[in-house]
Amino acid sequence: MRLYVRETGRQFVSVANLVYLEADTNYCWLHWKTGQPVLTPRTLKYHHAKLPARWFIRLHRKCVVNRQFIDRLEYTNSGYRVHMTTGVSFPVSRRRWREVLQQMDGQQTFIN
């Protein structure tokens, strides 16, 4: 993946270190393993199309996560959630829950 960072110029970065992406209107926050988020002037849809589908899962309209950083899946009365190894958790839309389960293929802990 190519990424332009104003301070250092154009960089090649490894998507293996990308934990999750978060939409912010026509911009996208890329959250890295190092904890340093980067704001890009591209949409979430643009970035998601460039990422390897076997690694990244869309949870809802504003969030895509790297499945390598998923700690556990949870179902509560308030809905579905994905908990990341970094300590962050995200809601999963009802429409995408089955797809998330299929892509995870029973690899993570499920809490009911």
PDB file of C-alpha atoms in Angstrom:
ATOM      1  CA  MET A   1       0.000   0.000   0.000  1.00  0.00           C
ATOM      2  CA  ARG A   2       1.285   3.463  -0.847  1.00  0.00           C
ATOM      3  CA  LEU A   3       0.616   6.252   1.579  1.00  0.00           C
ATOM      4  CA  TYR A   4       1.528   9.913   1.435  1.00  0.00           C
ATOM      5  CA  VAL A   5       2.474  11.466   4.769  1.00  0.00           C
ATOM      6  CA  ARG A   6       3.049  15.221   4.660  1.00  0.00           C
ATOM      7  CA  GLU A   7       6.090  15.172   6.973  1.00  0.00           C
ATOM      8  CA  THR A   8       7.977  12.335   5.283  1.00  0.00           C
ATOM      9  CA  GLY A   9       6.510  12.210   1.789  1.00  0.00           C
ATOM     10  CA  ARG A  10       5.353   9.081  -0.020  1.00  0.00           C
ATOM     11  CA  GLN A  11       5.854   5.836   1.883  1.00  0.00           C
ATOM     12  CA  PHE A  12       5.275   2.151   1.344  1.00  0.00           C
ATOM     13  CA  VAL A  13       3.705   0.609   4.408  1.00  0.00           C
ATOM     14  CA  SER A  14       2.874  -2.952   5.366  1.00  0.00           C
ATOM     15  CA  VAL A  15      -0.827  -3.671   5.716  1.00  0.00           C
ATOM     16  CA  ALA A  16       0.076  -6.357   8.272  1.00  0.00           C
ATOM     17  CA  ASN A  17       0.582  -3.507  10.784  1.00  0.00           C
ATOM     18  CA  LEU A  18      -2.744  -1.829   9.969  1.00  0.00           C
ATOM     19  CA  VAL A  19      -5.171  -2.605  12.825  1.00  0.00           C
ATOM     20  CA  TYR A  20      -8.326  -0.853  11.598  1.00  0.00           C
ATOM     21  CA  LEU A  21      -9.689   1.888   9.337  1.00  0.00           C
ATOM     22  CA  GLU A  22     -12.352   4.377  10.349  1.00  0.00           C
ATOM     23  CA  ALA A  23     -14.398   6.585   8.012  1.00  0.00           C
ATOM     24  CA  ASP A  24     -14.624  10.321   8.617  1.00  0.00           C
ATOM     25  CA  THR A  25     -16.836  11.712   5.809  1.00  0.00           C
ATOM     26  CA  ASN A  26     -14.572  11.796   2.715  1.00  0.00           C
ATOM     27  CA  TYR A  27     -11.457  11.052   4.765  1.00  0.00           C
ATOM     28  CA  CYS A  28     -10.250   7.894   6.430  1.00  0.00           C
ATOM     29  CA  TRP A  29      -8.293   7.311   9.639  1.00  0.00           C
ATOM     30  CA  LEU A  30      -5.769   4.482   9.415  1.00  0.00           C
ATOM     31  CA  HIS A  31      -4.935   3.109  12.863  1.00  0.00           C
ATOM     32  CA  TRP A  32      -1.578   1.325  13.048  1.00  0.00           C
ATOM     33  CA  LYS A  33      -0.150  -1.212  15.467  1.00  0.00           C
ATOM     34  CA  THR A  34       2.203   1.495  16.753  1.00  0.00           C
ATOM     35  CA  GLY A  35      -0.834   3.481  17.908  1.00  0.00           C
ATOM     36  CA  GLN A  36      -0.157   6.335  15.479  1.00  0.00           C
ATOM     37  CA  PRO A  37      -3.326   7.141  13.469  1.00  0.00           C
ATOM     38  CA  VAL A  38      -2.958   8.720  10.036  1.00  0.00           C
ATOM     39  CA  LEU A  39      -5.685  10.759   8.323  1.00  0.00           C
ATOM     40  CA  THR A  40      -5.861  10.209   4.555  1.00  0.00           C
ATOM     41  CA  PRO A  41      -7.842  12.209   1.973  1.00  0.00           C
ATOM     42  CA  ARG A  42      -9.494   9.059   0.575  1.00  0.00           C
ATOM     43  CA  THR A  43     -12.712   7.280   1.486  1.00  0.00           C
ATOM     44  CA  LEU A  44     -13.032   4.052   3.436  1.00  0.00           C
ATOM     45  CA  LYS A  45     -14.437   2.392   0.317  1.00  0.00           C
ATOM     46  CA  TYR A  46     -11.303   3.346  -1.643  1.00  0.00           C
ATOM     47  CA  HIS A  47      -8.927   1.888   0.957  1.00  0.00           C
ATOM     48  CA  HIS A  48     -11.001  -1.252   1.552  1.00  0.00           C
ATOM     49  CA  ALA A  49     -10.929  -2.075  -2.161  1.00  0.00           C
ATOM     50  CA  LYS A  50      -7.100  -1.924  -2.113  1.00  0.00           C
ATOM     51  CA  LEU A  51      -6.677  -4.194   0.927  1.00  0.00           C
ATOM     52  CA  PRO A  52      -6.427  -8.004   0.832  1.00  0.00           C
ATOM     53  CA  ALA A  53      -9.969  -9.346   1.368  1.00  0.00           C
ATOM     54  CA  ARG A  54      -8.775 -12.350   3.366  1.00  0.00           C
ATOM     55  CA  TRP A  55      -7.296 -10.056   6.062  1.00  0.00           C
ATOM     56  CA  PHE A  56      -9.810  -7.213   6.344  1.00  0.00           C
ATOM     57  CA  ILE A  57     -13.468  -7.369   7.383  1.00  0.00           C
ATOM     58  CA  ARG A  58     -16.032  -4.585   7.086  1.00  0.00           C
ATOM     59  CA  LEU A  59     -18.022  -4.354  10.328  1.00  0.00           C
ATOM     60  CA  HIS A  60     -20.361  -1.512   9.422  1.00  0.00           C
ATOM     61  CA  ARG A  61     -20.435   1.506   7.139  1.00  0.00           C
ATOM     62  CA  LYS A  62     -17.683   3.337   9.048  1.00  0.00           C
ATOM     63  CA  CYS A  63     -15.244   0.610  10.078  1.00  0.00           C
ATOM     64  CA  VAL A  64     -12.968  -2.056   8.570  1.00  0.00           C
ATOM     65  CA  VAL A  65     -10.754  -4.208  10.819  1.00  0.00           C
ATOM     66  CA  ASN A  66      -7.742  -6.450  10.300  1.00  0.00           C
ATOM     67  CA  ARG A  67      -8.871  -9.939  11.347  1.00  0.00           C
ATOM     68  CA  GLN A  68      -5.382 -10.723  12.671  1.00  0.00           C
ATOM     69  CA  PHE A  69      -6.014  -8.242  15.500  1.00  0.00           C
ATOM     70  CA  ILE A  70      -9.465  -9.550  16.496  1.00  0.00           C
ATOM     71  CA  ASP A  71      -9.429 -10.916  20.034  1.00  0.00           C
ATOM     72  CA  ARG A  72     -13.033 -12.042  20.428  1.00  0.00           C
ATOM     73  CA  LEU A  73     -16.587 -11.718  19.118  1.00  0.00           C
ATOM     74  CA  GLU A  74     -19.448 -10.902  21.443  1.00  0.00           C
ATOM     75  CA  TYR A  75     -23.229 -10.923  21.350  1.00  0.00           C
ATOM     76  CA  THR A  76     -25.086  -8.898  23.975  1.00  0.00           C
ATOM     77  CA  ASN A  77     -28.620  -7.587  24.367  1.00  0.00           C
ATOM     78  CA  SER A  78     -27.491  -4.344  22.757  1.00  0.00           C
ATOM     79  CA  GLY A  79     -26.052  -6.068  19.666  1.00  0.00           C
ATOM     80  CA  TYR A  80     -22.904  -7.592  18.236  1.00  0.00           C
ATOM     81  CA  ARG A  81     -19.356  -6.425  19.026  1.00  0.00           C
ATOM     82  CA  VAL A  82     -15.816  -7.209  17.918  1.00  0.00           C
ATOM     83  CA  HIS A  83     -13.053  -6.763  20.504  1.00  0.00           C
ATOM     84  CA  MET A  84      -9.538  -6.079  19.226  1.00  0.00           C
ATOM     85  CA  THR A  85      -6.237  -7.110  20.824  1.00  0.00           C
ATOM     86  CA  THR A  86      -5.432  -3.401  21.172  1.00  0.00           C
ATOM     87  CA  GLY A  87      -8.314  -2.979  23.646  1.00  0.00           C
ATOM     88  CA  VAL A  88     -10.681  -1.203  21.247  1.00  0.00           C
ATOM     89  CA  SER A  89     -14.115  -2.662  20.496  1.00  0.00           C
ATOM     90  CA  PHE A  90     -16.511  -1.964  17.630  1.00  0.00           C
ATOM     91  CA  PRO A  91     -20.187  -2.627  17.023  1.00  0.00           C
ATOM     92  CA  VAL A  92     -21.073  -4.897  14.104  1.00  0.00           C
ATOM     93  CA  SER A  93     -24.138  -4.180  12.002  1.00  0.00           C
ATOM     94  CA  ARG A  94     -26.833  -6.861  12.044  1.00  0.00           C
ATOM     95  CA  ARG A  95     -26.550  -7.154   8.285  1.00  0.00           C
ATOM     96  CA  ARG A  96     -22.808  -7.917   8.422  1.00  0.00           C
ATOM     97  CA  TRP A  97     -22.703 -10.204  11.494  1.00  0.00           C
ATOM     98  CA  ARG A  98     -23.135 -13.463   9.544  1.00  0.00           C
ATOM     99  CA  GLU A  99     -20.429 -12.395   7.090  1.00  0.00           C
ATOM    100  CA  VAL A 100     -18.054 -11.628   9.982  1.00  0.00           C
ATOM    101  CA  LEU A 101     -18.678 -15.079  11.479  1.00  0.00           C
ATOM    102  CA  GLN A 102     -18.051 -16.762   8.119  1.00  0.00           C
ATOM    103  CA  GLN A 103     -14.810 -14.875   7.546  1.00  0.00           C
ATOM    104  CA  MET A 104     -13.582 -15.644  11.052  1.00  0.00           C
ATOM    105  CA  ASP A 105     -14.399 -19.326  10.459  1.00  0.00           C
ATOM    106  CA  GLY A 106     -14.429 -20.188  14.159  1.00  0.00           C
ATOM    107  CA  GLN A 107     -10.887 -18.937  14.780  1.00  0.00           C
ATOM    108  CA  GLN A 108     -11.744 -16.588  17.640  1.00  0.00           C
ATOM    109  CA  THR A 109     -13.510 -16.854  20.964  1.00  0.00           C
ATOM    110  CA  PHE A 110     -17.234 -16.166  20.873  1.00  0.00           C
ATOM    111  CA  ILE A 111     -18.884 -14.812  24.010  1.00  0.00           C
ATOM    112  CA  ASN A 112     -22.645 -14.911  24.368  1.00  0.00           C
TER     113      ASN A 112
END
